[in-house]
Coordinates of C-alpha atoms in Angstrom, one line a residue:
X18 CA 94.8 37.2 172.0
X19 CA 98.4 36.5 170.9
X20 CA 100.1 39.0 168.7
X21 CA 100.4 36.8 165.6
X22 CA 96.7 35.9 165.7
X23 CA 95.7 39.5 166.2
X24 CA 98.0 40.5 163.2
X25 CA 96.4 37.8 161.0
X26 CA 92.9 39.0 162.0
X27 CA 93.8 42.6 161.2
X28 CA 95.1 41.5 157.8
X29 CA 91.8 39.6 157.0
X30 CA 89.7 42.6 158.1
X31 CA 91.8 44.9 155.9
X32 CA 91.3 42.7 152.9
X33 CA 87.6 42.5 153.5
X34 CA 86.6 46.0 154.6
X35 CA 89.4 48.5 154.2
X36 CA 90.8 49.7 150.9
X37 CA 93.8 52.0 151.3
X38 CA 95.5 53.8 148.5
X39 CA 98.7 51.8 148.5
X40 CA 100.3 48.7 150.0
X41 CA 101.7 49.0 153.5
X42 CA 104.5 47.2 155.3
X43 CA 102.0 45.6 157.8
X44 CA 100.4 43.6 155.0
X45 CA 101.1 40.0 154.0
X46 CA 102.3 39.1 150.5
X47 CA 99.4 38.7 148.1
X48 CA 96.3 40.4 146.6
X49 CA 94.5 43.4 148.1
X50 CA 91.8 45.9 147.3
X51 CA 93.0 49.5 147.1
X52 CA 91.1 52.7 146.5
X53 CA 92.0 55.7 144.4
X54 CA 91.7 59.3 145.6
X55 CA 88.4 59.5 143.7
X56 CA 87.0 56.4 145.4
X57 CA 87.6 53.7 142.7
X58 CA 88.3 50.3 144.2
X59 CA 90.6 47.9 142.3
X60 CA 92.6 44.8 143.1
X61 CA 96.3 44.4 142.9
X62 CA 99.3 42.6 144.3
X63 CA 101.3 43.7 147.3
X64 CA 105.0 42.7 147.7
X65 CA 106.0 42.4 151.3
X66 CA 109.3 40.6 150.7
X67 CA 111.5 43.3 149.1
X68 CA 113.5 45.7 151.2
X69 CA 110.9 45.8 154.0
X70 CA 107.9 45.5 151.8
X71 CA 105.2 48.1 150.9
X72 CA 105.4 47.7 147.1
X73 CA 102.3 48.0 145.0
X74 CA 102.1 46.3 141.6
X75 CA 100.8 48.9 139.1
X76 CA 101.7 47.4 135.7
X77 CA 103.2 44.6 133.7
X78 CA 104.6 44.6 130.1
X79 CA 104.1 41.3 128.4
X80 CA 105.1 40.4 124.8
X81 CA 102.3 38.2 123.4
X82 CA 103.8 37.5 120.0
X83 CA 107.0 38.5 118.2
X84 CA 105.1 37.7 114.9
X85 CA 102.8 40.6 115.5
X86 CA 104.4 44.0 115.0
X87 CA 102.3 46.6 116.8
X88 CA 99.2 44.5 116.5
X89 CA 96.5 43.5 119.0
X90 CA 98.0 42.9 122.4
X91 CA 100.8 45.4 122.0
X92 CA 99.2 47.8 124.5
X93 CA 102.5 49.3 125.6
X94 CA 103.4 50.4 122.1
X95 CA 100.6 50.4 119.5
X96 CA 97.8 48.0 118.5
X97 CA 97.1 50.2 115.4
X98 CA 100.0 49.1 113.2
X99 CA 103.4 50.7 112.6
X100 CA 102.2 54.2 111.6
X101 CA 104.2 57.5 111.6
X102 CA 100.9 59.3 111.7
X103 CA 100.2 57.9 115.2
X104 CA 103.5 58.8 116.8
X105 CA 102.3 58.1 120.4
X106 CA 100.8 54.7 119.5
X107 CA 98.3 53.7 122.1
X108 CA 99.7 56.2 124.5
X109 CA 99.3 54.0 127.6
X110 CA 102.5 55.2 129.2
X111 CA 101.0 58.6 129.7
X112 CA 97.2 58.1 129.9
X113 CA 94.7 56.8 132.4
X114 CA 93.6 53.7 130.4
X115 CA 93.7 50.5 132.5
X116 CA 93.6 46.8 131.4
X117 CA 94.3 43.3 132.5
X118 CA 94.1 41.6 135.9
X119 CA 96.8 41.2 138.6
X120 CA 96.6 37.4 138.5
X121 CA 97.1 37.5 134.8
X122 CA 100.0 40.0 134.8
X123 CA 102.5 37.4 133.6
X124 CA 100.2 36.2 130.8
X125 CA 99.1 39.6 129.4
X126 CA 99.6 43.3 129.8
X127 CA 98.4 44.8 133.0
X128 CA 97.8 48.4 134.2
X129 CA 95.7 49.5 137.2
X130 CA 94.6 52.9 138.5
X131 CA 97.6 53.0 140.9
X132 CA 99.8 53.7 137.9
X133 CA 98.5 57.2 137.8
X134 CA 96.9 57.7 141.2
X135 CA 99.6 56.7 143.7
X136 CA 102.2 59.3 144.7
X137 CA 105.3 57.2 145.0
X138 CA 109.1 57.7 145.6
X139 CA 110.7 54.5 144.3
X140 CA 110.2 51.6 141.9
X141 CA 110.8 47.9 142.0
X142 CA 111.0 45.7 138.8
X143 CA 110.6 41.9 138.5
X144 CA 111.2 39.9 135.3
X145 CA 109.0 36.9 135.8
X146 CA 108.7 34.0 133.3
X147 CA 105.4 34.1 131.3
X148 CA 102.4 32.4 132.8
X149 CA 103.8 31.8 136.2
X150 CA 101.1 31.9 139.0
X151 CA 101.2 34.9 141.3
X152 CA 102.2 32.9 144.4
X153 CA 105.5 31.9 142.8
X154 CA 106.5 35.2 141.2
X155 CA 109.2 36.2 143.6
X156 CA 110.9 32.8 143.4
X157 CA 110.5 32.4 139.7
X158 CA 111.8 35.8 138.7
X159 CA 115.0 35.9 136.7
X160 CA 115.8 39.4 137.9
X161 CA 114.4 41.5 140.8
X162 CA 115.7 45.0 141.7
X163 CA 114.6 48.3 143.1
X164 CA 115.5 52.0 143.3
X165 CA 116.1 53.6 146.7
X166 CA 116.9 57.3 146.0
X167 CA 113.3 58.5 145.9
X168 CA 113.7 59.6 142.3
X169 CA 109.9 59.6 141.5
X170 CA 109.4 62.6 143.8
X171 CA 111.5 64.6 141.3
X172 CA 109.2 63.7 138.4
X173 CA 105.7 64.1 139.8
X174 CA 105.4 60.9 141.9
X175 CA 104.6 58.3 139.3
X176 CA 105.2 57.2 135.7
X177 CA 102.3 59.0 134.1
X178 CA 103.8 62.3 135.3
X179 CA 107.4 61.3 134.4
X180 CA 106.3 60.4 130.8
X181 CA 104.5 63.7 130.5
X182 CA 107.9 65.3 130.9
X183 CA 109.6 62.7 128.6
X184 CA 106.9 61.7 126.0
X185 CA 107.2 58.2 124.5
X186 CA 106.6 59.4 121.0
X187 CA 108.2 58.8 117.6
X188 CA 110.4 61.6 116.4
X189 CA 110.3 63.5 119.7
X190 CA 114.0 63.8 119.7
X191 CA 117.3 62.2 119.0
X192 CA 119.4 59.5 120.7
X193 CA 120.9 62.1 123.1
X194 CA 117.5 63.1 124.4
X195 CA 116.9 60.2 126.6
X196 CA 115.3 60.6 130.1
X197 CA 116.7 59.9 133.5
X198 CA 118.9 56.9 134.3
X199 CA 118.3 55.7 137.9
X200 CA 120.7 53.4 139.8
X201 CA 119.2 50.1 141.1
X202 CA 119.8 47.8 144.0
X203 CA 119.6 44.1 143.1
X204 CA 117.3 41.8 145.1
X205 CA 117.9 38.8 142.8
X206 CA 120.6 38.8 140.1
X207 CA 123.4 41.2 139.5
X208 CA 125.0 43.4 136.8
X209 CA 126.7 40.4 135.2
X210 CA 123.5 38.3 134.9
X211 CA 121.6 41.3 133.6
X212 CA 124.2 41.8 130.8
X213 CA 124.1 38.1 129.9
X214 CA 120.4 38.1 129.3
X215 CA 121.0 40.5 126.3
X216 CA 122.8 39.9 123.0
X217 CA 126.6 40.3 122.8
X218 CA 126.4 43.3 120.6
X219 CA 123.9 45.0 122.9
X220 CA 126.3 44.5 125.8
X221 CA 128.8 46.8 124.1
X222 CA 126.4 49.8 124.3
X223 CA 124.9 49.8 127.7
X224 CA 125.9 49.9 131.4
X225 CA 124.0 47.5 133.7
X226 CA 122.7 48.5 137.1
X227 CA 120.2 51.2 136.1
X228 CA 116.6 51.9 135.0
X229 CA 116.5 54.3 132.1
X230 CA 113.4 56.1 130.9
X231 CA 112.5 57.3 127.4
X232 CA 115.4 56.1 125.2
X233 CA 115.5 57.1 121.6
X234 CA 117.2 55.0 118.9
X235 CA 119.0 55.9 115.7
X236 CA 115.8 55.9 113.7
X237 CA 114.1 58.3 116.2
X238 CA 111.8 55.6 117.7
X239 CA 111.1 56.1 121.4
X240 CA 111.1 53.4 124.0
X241 CA 109.7 53.8 127.5
X242 CA 111.9 51.8 129.7
X243 CA 115.4 50.3 129.6
X244 CA 115.0 48.1 132.6
X245 CA 118.3 47.1 134.2
X246 CA 120.5 49.1 131.9
X247 CA 121.7 52.6 131.0
X248 CA 122.2 53.0 127.2
X249 CA 125.5 54.3 125.9
X250 CA 124.7 53.6 122.3
X251 CA 121.6 54.2 120.1
X252 CA 120.4 50.7 119.2
X253 CA 118.0 50.8 122.1
X254 CA 115.4 48.7 120.4
X255 CA 117.4 45.6 121.3
X256 CA 117.3 46.1 125.0
X257 CA 114.5 48.6 125.9
X258 CA 110.8 48.0 126.1
X259 CA 107.5 49.7 125.3
X260 CA 107.3 52.5 122.8
X261 CA 105.5 55.0 120.6
X262 CA 103.6 54.2 117.4
X263 CA 106.3 54.0 114.8
X264 CA 109.6 52.2 114.5
X265 CA 111.9 51.2 111.7
X266 CA 110.7 48.1 109.8
X267 CA 110.3 44.9 112.0
X268 CA 110.9 46.8 115.2
X269 CA 107.5 47.9 116.4
X270 CA 106.1 46.1 119.5
X271 CA 106.2 46.0 123.3
X272 CA 109.6 44.2 123.1
X273 CA 110.6 46.1 119.9
X274 CA 113.5 44.2 118.3
X275 CA 114.4 41.5 120.9
X276 CA 114.4 38.8 118.2
X277 CA 116.5 40.7 115.6
X278 CA 118.8 37.8 114.6
X279 CA 115.9 35.6 113.5
X280 CA 115.0 38.3 110.9
X281 CA 118.3 37.7 109.0
X282 CA 120.0 41.0 110.0
X283 CA 123.3 41.5 111.6
X284 CA 123.7 38.7 114.2
X285 CA 124.4 39.2 118.0
X286 CA 121.5 41.5 119.0
X287 CA 118.8 39.0 120.0
X288 CA 118.0 38.7 123.8
X289 CA 118.0 35.4 125.6
X290 CA 115.0 33.2 125.6
X291 CA 114.7 33.8 129.4
X292 CA 114.4 37.6 128.8
X293 CA 112.1 37.5 125.8
X294 CA 109.7 35.1 127.5
X295 CA 109.4 37.0 130.8
X296 CA 106.9 39.7 131.7
X297 CA 108.2 42.9 133.3
X298 CA 106.3 43.8 136.5
X299 CA 106.4 47.4 137.7
X300 CA 105.9 48.3 141.4
X301 CA 105.7 51.6 143.3
X302 CA 106.5 52.5 146.9

């Protein structure tokens, strides 16, 4: 039996009968069944194209409507309204709740058990236009990048452990209390294209080429992820995503204040249409 045929048969058998805990570099690009340490089987997407492969999709952040401010669908901030008495919001950055499907990860929020079960070292992030089918994600992405310094091993091996150290919670600290900023390697795009996806005023207060965790703005609202940038200012709501349960007026949501100019405030903060209409896919390796 030739080596390519044997490899293909092994892949088919793995998909049908074997459910490991993470994606491995011997796999083909696509959907697989994985198993948690406790025996729960779930389906997710494995990326075999980036830096040798082995990347497991664990979550996606999708903005379903800028008209809804912390309403139904804002799972990565709050679905319970903008409420200072619920400072953690839905708390999905640091709990074991799961939702969505891998095939629907660009059409709705997604989180699978790998988010909290996998012990990883690095992350990869794709910004993929909303509603694109899975088989075209890598080609459709407006940005793709990954870390390679094994930073997650310093923070418990996954995001649930990292966010226990850096809670995504209203009034947890001030702007200077942001979490780690990790350098990235671009797989598609670069620092200049990253900057151009954000508003001109935002560009004056971040450095591209990083993933930053738990940023806090002037009004003490916490955001989970500044994907692609490291803040140097405190208006993080215009270029960071996710959050706790309370923000300044008209900022609450999964993409907190990406549409600020349309609200009649100071102009120059709104992100590009490409960025606001792209889901953010999070991978572990």
